[in-house]
Every structure is written in C-alpha cells, then in structure tokens.
C-alpha cells in the first residue's frame, strides 16, 4: 500500500525521468560520454527493476564458474550501503577479507567471505576498481549491478527479473518499479529469470515468451535456488558452515527486498517456525533491534534464530545471545546456461581484443 501511494505521487514525474534516461543512454551510444574498455572479459549482472532480483547468488555462481575454467576473476561492485568512501575500496584482495561488513556493504562483504580467492573491489566509478582488479592479477571481471553503469564496457550484459515480481507495475521511477524504460533492454545480451520454482514456473514461462517475442535475438534463461546447508554465527562474528540445523523450534526474520523465497525455502525444508518478522530491505540492525527479536522469539517459544546470509553478515558485530543460523542457498541453472555464458563471454572478448 505504501509503495502504491508513493508511485501514485511520483507518476507525474515519470516522463521527465524517462526522458533523462533516454538522453543518458543516447549519450553513451553516440560517444558523447566515454566508455572505458578495461582490457579483460567483463560480464555484467544487473536488473531493470527496483528491489532484489537475486543478483548476489548469480554473481557468486559466475565467479565460481570462471574459477573452474582456470580463470582468475574479480568482482566489481558499487558497494551500496558501505561506509567506505574511497575511489577504490579493497573488500578482499583475493587472499584475505580487508574490511568489515559495515565498511564494505553487505553484499560485497558476503561475496568476499564466501569466495576467499576472488578479489572484491568497490567504488562509485566502476572503471577505477576494475583497473585495480586487473593490477591484482584478475583476467576476467564480474560486474555486480552493472546494467545502468554504462561507463564501463562489458562483453556480456545479463538482465535479471525475479520470477515472483517480474517487471513490477511496468512503470518507470518515480511512478513505478523500473529504473529505466523497457526500451533499455535492447542493450542486454540475455535475460535471466531468477527464483523460479514450482509455484511460479508457469507464470515465469509466460513472461519468458513475452520477452522472446519482444526481443527474439536474445536468449531467456531460468534459474532457481536451493538450500545447501547452514551458517552459524559464532563468537566474535565468525561463521561456521553446517550441513543440518538442530531439530529445535526457530524464529525467522529478514530484511531483504523479496522475502518470499526465504520463507518458501524454510517451508520446503519443514523447519518448525514459531514466528516470522520482516524488516525493510537493507535494514541496519542494532543491539536494540536484536534484543527485540530475541524477546519476540523467546515469547513465541523458539530456541534459535533463523535468517538469511545477508542478514547474518549485519549481525556479526552485534551481541546475539540466542543461537543464530542463516540458510545457505545455491544457484540451480539450466544445463546449457553455464556453457553458453562462457562461450559467449570469451567469443565476444576475443573479437574485441
């Protein structure tokens, strides 16, 4: 209801924002604005819509895929939500994590922690951390949330849509969910529908057909997520990886844009959940909010806390008295997706370089 009201108030300004986005894209397309070619293959993971589309798990999957191919990838991100303000911020140098979650931002820190051999760098002007990553030895780059950042050249542009929300209300900000008008999708090389499951598969397939009809030259892929185990928050913010969760009653909470995937996964695993609390996306937990969550959990009869990977990162520097676990999720892709991505990425990079 709150979003609908804000969008209704912002709708008169959408044409102006749309015009600004058209002019900006045209400026890059016609050479008025500089596009920096960094000299190594670059794959961008982005989205057209506001809110979560599952970029972080796919960024991690692609970085791991490049590692398996014998490549030395690095991840480049804006570092949204992080306190670090340098032109280039080394979240990880590929040997160790160099920043706290508060400095780095939740997603970059999580990527750095879960991919210890992959440098993760942030910066508002993405070409600067990209150049630094190459100096660190990276021979390929994964650009996180890069679709609107046209100043850095890329060989492959993937645009993600969450299968539960698709294109939202199909109106451009500030009157709707879209960061840019739909015509911007002509820049993409392929589309990826994320969080596909049995409950939304039919709807996702219909949306895929619409995309293929509008953009017949661009493939549409579907990916899902499945539970892979658990993280436990230990002393001094350390994480322990576990295969199973203790058979106790849990209290779930999260502060992410699309919590449905999280709650569906808990239901699928038949976890005994005493209650659930939702916070705003990118919610910044405090000692006071954690204490409030623990009181609610104890009142509901729970003996442990359950949250998402991103939320667990934010809790690592806070006093958490109850056992706290996060569900580990991994990407499940179509069989041909990984091979297509590698072939397309390096075929285009060979042509370019």
Short mmCIF file of C-alpha atoms in Angstrom, two decimals:
data_model
loop_
_atom_site.label_atom_id
_atom_site.label_comp_id
_atom_site.label_asym_id
_atom_site.label_seq_id
_atom_site.Cartn_x
_atom_site.Cartn_y
_atom_site.Cartn_z
CA UNK A 1 0.00 0.00 0.00
CA UNK A 2 2.85 2.41 0.88
CA UNK A 3 4.61 1.75 -2.45
CA UNK A 4 1.36 2.24 -4.38
CA UNK A 5 0.84 5.63 -2.74
CA UNK A 6 4.42 6.73 -3.41
CA UNK A 7 4.21 5.58 -7.03
CA UNK A 8 0.92 7.41 -7.50
CA UNK A 9 2.51 10.62 -6.18
CA UNK A 10 5.59 10.11 -8.36
CA UNK A 11 3.78 9.20 -11.58
CA UNK A 12 3.60 12.79 -12.94
CA UNK A 13 7.41 12.92 -12.84
CA UNK A 14 8.00 9.59 -14.63
CA UNK A 15 8.04 11.15 -18.14
CA UNK A 16 10.83 13.53 -17.09
CA UNK A 17 12.87 10.69 -15.57
CA UNK A 18 12.25 8.56 -18.66
CA UNK A 19 13.48 11.36 -20.91
CA UNK A 20 16.60 11.78 -18.76
CA UNK A 21 17.36 8.04 -19.01
CA UNK A 22 16.84 8.08 -22.79
CA UNK A 23 19.21 11.04 -23.18
CA UNK A 24 21.82 9.45 -20.91
CA UNK A 25 21.76 6.16 -22.84
CA UNK A 26 21.91 8.03 -26.16
CA UNK A 27 24.93 9.97 -24.88
CA UNK A 28 26.85 6.76 -24.28
CA UNK A 29 25.62 5.15 -27.50
CA UNK A 30 26.70 8.10 -29.66
CA UNK A 31 30.03 8.67 -27.95
CA UNK A 32 29.29 11.88 -26.06
CA UNK A 33 30.15 10.05 -22.82
CA UNK A 34 33.28 7.93 -22.55
CA UNK A 35 33.03 4.15 -22.26
CA UNK A 36 36.16 2.64 -20.70
CA UNK A 37 37.41 -0.70 -22.05
CA UNK A 38 39.35 -2.37 -19.26
CA UNK A 39 41.12 -4.97 -21.44
CA UNK A 40 39.76 -8.21 -19.95
CA UNK A 41 36.41 -10.00 -20.43
CA UNK A 42 33.62 -8.42 -18.39
CA UNK A 43 30.21 -9.90 -17.60
CA UNK A 44 27.63 -7.58 -16.04
CA UNK A 45 24.80 -8.79 -13.81
CA UNK A 46 22.04 -6.21 -13.47
CA UNK A 47 18.34 -5.55 -13.49
CA UNK A 48 15.74 -3.17 -14.86
CA UNK A 49 13.54 -3.20 -11.77
CA UNK A 50 13.97 -1.78 -8.29
CA UNK A 51 14.47 -4.24 -5.45
CA UNK A 52 16.04 -7.67 -5.23
CA UNK A 53 16.35 -9.94 -8.25
CA UNK A 54 18.88 -12.41 -6.84
CA UNK A 55 21.99 -10.79 -8.29
CA UNK A 56 24.36 -11.74 -5.47
CA UNK A 57 23.93 -15.56 -5.73
CA UNK A 58 24.34 -15.39 -9.51
CA UNK A 59 27.43 -13.18 -9.22
CA UNK A 60 28.93 -15.77 -6.87
CA UNK A 61 27.94 -18.63 -9.21
CA UNK A 62 29.56 -16.98 -12.23
CA UNK A 63 32.75 -16.17 -10.31
CA UNK A 64 32.97 -19.82 -9.24
CA UNK A 65 32.29 -20.91 -12.82
CA UNK A 66 35.17 -18.78 -14.06
CA UNK A 67 37.43 -20.25 -11.38
CA UNK A 68 36.56 -23.77 -12.55
CA UNK A 69 37.60 -22.72 -16.06
CA UNK A 70 41.04 -21.80 -14.72
CA UNK A 71 40.36 -18.08 -14.79
CA UNK A 72 41.23 -15.54 -12.11
CA UNK A 73 38.05 -13.47 -11.77
CA UNK A 74 37.43 -10.41 -9.65
CA UNK A 75 34.11 -8.87 -8.61
CA UNK A 76 33.40 -5.17 -9.01
CA UNK A 77 30.56 -3.52 -7.10
CA UNK A 78 29.38 -0.05 -6.18
CA UNK A 79 29.42 -1.05 -2.50
CA UNK A 80 25.90 0.10 -1.76
CA UNK A 81 25.31 0.64 1.95
CA UNK A 82 29.00 0.50 2.84
CA UNK A 83 30.75 3.28 4.75
CA UNK A 84 33.96 3.10 2.70
CA UNK A 85 34.21 6.23 0.53
CA UNK A 86 37.47 5.71 -1.34
CA UNK A 87 37.65 5.80 -5.12
CA UNK A 88 38.79 2.16 -4.83
CA UNK A 89 37.94 0.03 -1.79
CA UNK A 90 39.53 -3.41 -1.44
CA UNK A 91 36.96 -5.55 0.30
CA UNK A 92 39.18 -8.54 -0.48
CA UNK A 93 42.50 -8.79 -2.29
CA UNK A 94 41.97 -12.47 -3.10
CA UNK A 95 43.93 -13.59 -0.05
CA UNK A 96 42.02 -12.09 2.84
CA UNK A 97 38.96 -10.02 3.63
CA UNK A 98 40.19 -6.48 4.28
CA UNK A 99 37.05 -4.72 5.51
CA UNK A 100 34.18 -5.14 7.92
CA UNK A 101 30.61 -5.59 6.63
CA UNK A 102 29.76 -2.04 7.70
CA UNK A 103 32.67 -0.62 5.67
CA UNK A 104 32.23 -2.83 2.62
CA UNK A 105 28.46 -3.15 2.35
CA UNK A 106 26.55 -6.36 2.98
CA UNK A 107 26.68 -7.95 -0.47
CA UNK A 108 30.37 -7.20 -1.26
CA UNK A 109 31.43 -8.50 2.14
CA UNK A 110 29.38 -11.67 1.76
CA UNK A 111 30.90 -12.28 -1.68
CA UNK A 112 34.40 -11.67 -0.33
CA UNK A 113 33.86 -14.01 2.61
CA UNK A 114 32.33 -16.82 0.54
CA UNK A 115 34.88 -16.53 -2.32
CA UNK A 116 38.23 -16.29 -0.49
CA UNK A 117 40.38 -16.46 -3.65
CA UNK A 118 38.41 -13.83 -5.57
CA UNK A 119 39.26 -10.13 -5.19
CA UNK A 120 36.22 -7.96 -4.46
CA UNK A 121 36.56 -4.23 -5.01
CA UNK A 122 34.06 -1.40 -4.75
CA UNK A 123 33.82 2.17 -5.95
CA UNK A 124 31.26 4.57 -7.37
CA UNK A 125 33.21 5.00 -10.62
CA UNK A 126 33.46 1.32 -11.51
CA UNK A 127 36.33 1.65 -14.01
CA UNK A 128 38.69 2.56 -11.15
CA UNK A 129 38.22 -0.61 -9.04
CA UNK A 130 38.11 -2.57 -12.32
CA UNK A 131 41.56 -1.29 -13.29
CA UNK A 132 42.83 -2.04 -9.77
CA UNK A 133 41.50 -5.61 -10.04
CA UNK A 134 43.46 -6.15 -13.24
CA UNK A 135 46.59 -4.93 -11.46
CA UNK A 136 45.90 -7.55 -8.76
CA UNK A 137 46.01 -10.23 -11.47
CA UNK A 138 42.35 -10.60 -12.49
CA UNK A 139 41.88 -11.85 -16.07
CA UNK A 140 38.07 -11.53 -16.04
CA UNK A 141 35.57 -9.35 -14.18
CA UNK A 142 32.05 -9.87 -12.84
CA UNK A 143 30.29 -6.51 -12.59
CA UNK A 144 27.64 -6.57 -9.87
CA UNK A 145 24.55 -4.42 -10.56
CA UNK A 146 26.12 -3.03 -13.71
CA UNK A 147 23.31 -2.62 -16.24
CA UNK A 148 22.85 1.11 -15.63
CA UNK A 149 26.62 1.74 -15.27
CA UNK A 150 27.37 2.23 -18.96
CA UNK A 151 30.76 3.92 -18.45
CA UNK A 152 32.49 0.52 -18.20
CA UNK A 153 32.49 -1.64 -21.34
CA UNK A 154 31.30 -5.20 -21.00
CA UNK A 155 31.28 -8.28 -23.22
CA UNK A 156 28.11 -9.77 -21.79
CA UNK A 157 25.16 -7.92 -20.26
CA UNK A 158 22.70 -10.09 -18.31
CA UNK A 159 19.47 -8.53 -17.05
CA UNK A 160 17.66 -10.33 -14.23
CA UNK A 161 13.96 -10.46 -13.39
CA UNK A 162 12.61 -12.01 -10.21
CA UNK A 163 10.08 -14.68 -11.21
CA UNK A 164 7.73 -13.62 -8.40
CA UNK A 165 7.55 -9.94 -9.33
CA UNK A 166 8.74 -9.88 -12.99
CA UNK A 167 8.55 -6.26 -14.21
CA UNK A 168 6.54 -4.96 -11.25
CA UNK A 169 3.97 -2.43 -12.34
CA UNK A 170 5.94 -1.77 -15.59
CA UNK A 171 6.10 1.97 -14.89
CA UNK A 172 9.31 3.98 -14.73
CA UNK A 173 10.54 5.51 -11.46
CA UNK A 174 9.32 7.52 -9.56
CA UNK A 175 5.91 6.28 -10.67
CA UNK A 176 6.84 2.62 -10.67
CA UNK A 177 9.37 -0.19 -10.29
CA UNK A 178 11.54 0.37 -13.37
CA UNK A 179 14.94 2.04 -13.21
CA UNK A 180 14.79 2.69 -16.96
CA UNK A 181 12.16 2.41 -19.69
CA UNK A 182 11.64 -1.03 -21.24
CA UNK A 183 13.45 0.09 -24.41
CA UNK A 184 16.70 -0.06 -22.39
CA UNK A 185 16.50 -3.86 -22.63
CA UNK A 186 17.80 -3.60 -26.20
CA UNK A 187 21.25 -3.11 -24.61
CA UNK A 188 21.09 -6.51 -22.90
CA UNK A 189 22.56 -9.66 -24.43
CA UNK A 190 20.31 -12.06 -22.48
CA UNK A 191 17.67 -12.20 -19.76
CA UNK A 192 17.66 -14.38 -16.64
CA UNK A 193 14.50 -15.13 -14.66
CA UNK A 194 15.55 -15.85 -11.08
CA UNK A 195 13.93 -17.58 -8.10
CA UNK A 196 11.98 -19.87 -10.43
CA UNK A 197 10.17 -22.65 -8.57
CA UNK A 198 7.15 -24.90 -8.95
CA UNK A 199 4.84 -22.19 -7.65
CA UNK A 200 5.78 -19.55 -10.21
CA UNK A 201 7.19 -21.62 -13.09
CA UNK A 202 4.13 -21.28 -15.31
CA UNK A 203 3.96 -17.51 -14.85
CA UNK A 204 7.71 -17.22 -15.43
CA UNK A 205 7.41 -19.20 -18.67
CA UNK A 206 4.69 -16.85 -19.94
CA UNK A 207 6.89 -13.86 -19.15
CA UNK A 208 9.81 -15.55 -20.93
CA UNK A 209 7.62 -15.94 -24.01
CA UNK A 210 6.79 -12.21 -23.90
CA UNK A 211 10.49 -11.34 -23.72
CA UNK A 212 11.35 -13.67 -26.59
CA UNK A 213 8.57 -12.18 -28.70
CA UNK A 214 9.73 -8.60 -28.00
CA UNK A 215 13.47 -9.41 -28.22
CA UNK A 216 13.71 -12.52 -30.45
CA UNK A 217 17.50 -12.32 -30.78
CA UNK A 218 18.12 -12.54 -27.02
CA UNK A 219 18.00 -15.83 -25.07
CA UNK A 220 15.95 -16.09 -21.88
CA UNK A 221 17.28 -18.34 -19.11
CA UNK A 222 15.62 -19.52 -15.92
CA UNK A 223 17.44 -20.19 -12.65
CA UNK A 224 16.29 -21.27 -9.23
CA UNK A 225 17.83 -21.55 -5.79
CA UNK A 226 18.05 -24.49 -3.44
CA UNK A 227 19.20 -24.90 0.17
CA UNK A 228 22.80 -26.02 0.51
CA UNK A 229 23.23 -26.03 4.29
CA UNK A 230 23.57 -23.50 7.08
CA UNK A 231 25.85 -20.86 8.54
CA UNK A 232 26.03 -20.48 12.31
CA UNK A 233 27.06 -17.18 13.85
CA UNK A 234 29.81 -17.84 16.35
CA UNK A 235 31.84 -15.79 18.79
CA UNK A 236 33.43 -12.55 17.54
CA UNK A 237 31.30 -12.67 14.39
CA UNK A 238 32.85 -15.84 12.95
CA UNK A 239 30.74 -18.11 10.73
CA UNK A 240 30.66 -21.89 10.88
CA UNK A 241 29.34 -23.95 7.96
CA UNK A 242 26.93 -26.75 8.87
CA UNK A 243 25.03 -29.32 6.83
CA UNK A 244 22.00 -29.51 9.10
CA UNK A 245 20.04 -27.33 11.52
CA UNK A 246 19.44 -28.52 15.09
CA UNK A 247 15.97 -30.04 15.48
CA UNK A 248 14.64 -27.15 17.54
CA UNK A 249 11.94 -24.53 17.14
CA UNK A 250 13.16 -21.46 15.29
CA UNK A 251 12.16 -17.83 14.92
CA UNK A 252 12.75 -16.43 11.42
CA UNK A 253 13.46 -12.84 10.42
CA UNK A 254 14.97 -10.98 7.47
CA UNK A 255 15.49 -7.54 5.95
CA UNK A 256 15.58 -8.23 2.21
CA UNK A 257 13.56 -6.92 -0.72
CA UNK A 258 11.87 -10.21 -1.64
CA UNK A 259 11.42 -12.41 1.45
CA UNK A 260 9.10 -14.91 -0.23
CA UNK A 261 11.97 -17.08 -1.46
CA UNK A 262 13.39 -17.29 2.06
CA UNK A 263 10.10 -18.22 3.71
CA UNK A 264 9.29 -20.71 0.93
CA UNK A 265 12.64 -22.43 1.42
CA UNK A 266 12.01 -22.78 5.17
CA UNK A 267 8.56 -24.25 4.46
CA UNK A 268 10.03 -26.66 1.91
CA UNK A 269 12.58 -27.83 4.48
CA UNK A 270 9.73 -28.27 7.00
CA UNK A 271 11.52 -26.16 9.60
CA UNK A 272 9.47 -25.67 12.78
CA UNK A 273 8.98 -21.89 12.75
CA UNK A 274 7.41 -20.23 15.80
CA UNK A 275 7.13 -16.81 14.16
CA UNK A 276 8.45 -14.52 11.44
CA UNK A 277 9.46 -10.87 11.46
CA UNK A 278 10.13 -8.83 8.32
CA UNK A 279 12.25 -5.69 8.17
CA UNK A 280 12.87 -3.22 5.36
CA UNK A 281 15.38 -4.06 2.65
CA UNK A 282 18.96 -3.26 3.76
CA UNK A 283 17.73 -2.83 7.34
CA UNK A 284 20.60 -1.88 9.63
CA UNK A 285 20.35 -3.95 12.80
CA UNK A 286 21.34 -2.56 16.18
CA UNK A 287 21.86 -4.12 19.59
CA UNK A 288 18.40 -2.86 20.48
CA UNK A 289 16.68 -4.42 17.46
CA UNK A 290 18.48 -7.72 18.04
CA UNK A 291 17.34 -7.75 21.66
CA UNK A 292 13.77 -7.09 20.47
CA UNK A 293 13.96 -10.01 18.02
CA UNK A 294 15.26 -12.31 20.77
CA UNK A 295 12.44 -11.29 23.12
CA UNK A 296 9.86 -12.00 20.41
CA UNK A 297 11.49 -15.36 19.66
CA UNK A 298 11.52 -16.43 23.31
CA UNK A 299 7.92 -15.29 23.76
CA UNK A 300 6.95 -17.46 20.77
CA UNK A 301 8.72 -20.48 22.27
CA UNK A 302 11.69 -20.56 19.89
CA UNK A 303 15.17 -21.61 20.97
CA UNK A 304 17.14 -20.43 17.92
CA UNK A 305 17.06 -17.68 15.30
CA UNK A 306 16.97 -18.23 11.54
CA UNK A 307 17.76 -15.58 8.94
CA UNK A 308 19.35 -15.05 5.51
CA UNK A 309 23.02 -14.88 4.59
CA UNK A 310 22.84 -11.12 4.01
CA UNK A 311 21.18 -10.52 7.38
CA UNK A 312 23.67 -12.72 9.22
CA UNK A 313 26.50 -10.54 7.88
CA UNK A 314 24.93 -7.49 9.56
CA UNK A 315 24.67 -9.31 12.89
CA UNK A 316 28.35 -10.31 13.03
CA UNK A 317 29.41 -7.23 15.03
CA UNK A 318 26.38 -7.19 17.37
CA UNK A 319 25.62 -9.02 20.63
CA UNK A 320 23.46 -12.02 19.71
CA UNK A 321 22.69 -14.25 22.69
CA UNK A 322 20.49 -16.89 21.07
CA UNK A 323 21.94 -19.43 18.61
CA UNK A 324 21.62 -17.81 15.18
CA UNK A 325 21.69 -19.58 11.81
CA UNK A 326 21.43 -18.50 8.18
CA UNK A 327 20.19 -20.61 5.31
CA UNK A 328 22.84 -21.16 2.63
CA UNK A 329 21.42 -21.09 -0.89
CA UNK A 330 22.99 -22.09 -4.20
CA UNK A 331 22.00 -21.34 -7.77
CA UNK A 332 20.43 -24.04 -9.91
CA UNK A 333 20.79 -23.23 -13.62
CA UNK A 334 19.54 -24.79 -16.82
CA UNK A 335 22.06 -27.33 -18.16
CA UNK A 336 23.16 -25.23 -21.11
CA UNK A 337 23.41 -21.91 -19.26
CA UNK A 338 26.96 -22.22 -17.91
CA UNK A 339 28.42 -23.37 -21.23
CA UNK A 340 26.53 -20.70 -23.16
CA UNK A 341 27.77 -18.00 -20.79
CA UNK A 342 31.42 -19.00 -21.08
CA UNK A 343 31.29 -19.46 -24.85
CA UNK A 344 29.54 -16.15 -25.39
CA UNK A 345 31.72 -14.21 -22.95
CA UNK A 346 35.04 -15.35 -24.36
CA UNK A 347 33.92 -15.37 -28.00
CA UNK A 348 32.96 -11.71 -27.69
CA UNK A 349 36.12 -10.85 -25.78
CA UNK A 350 38.30 -12.48 -28.47
CA UNK A 351 36.55 -10.36 -31.10
CA UNK A 352 37.07 -7.25 -29.00
CA UNK A 353 40.70 -7.80 -28.10
#
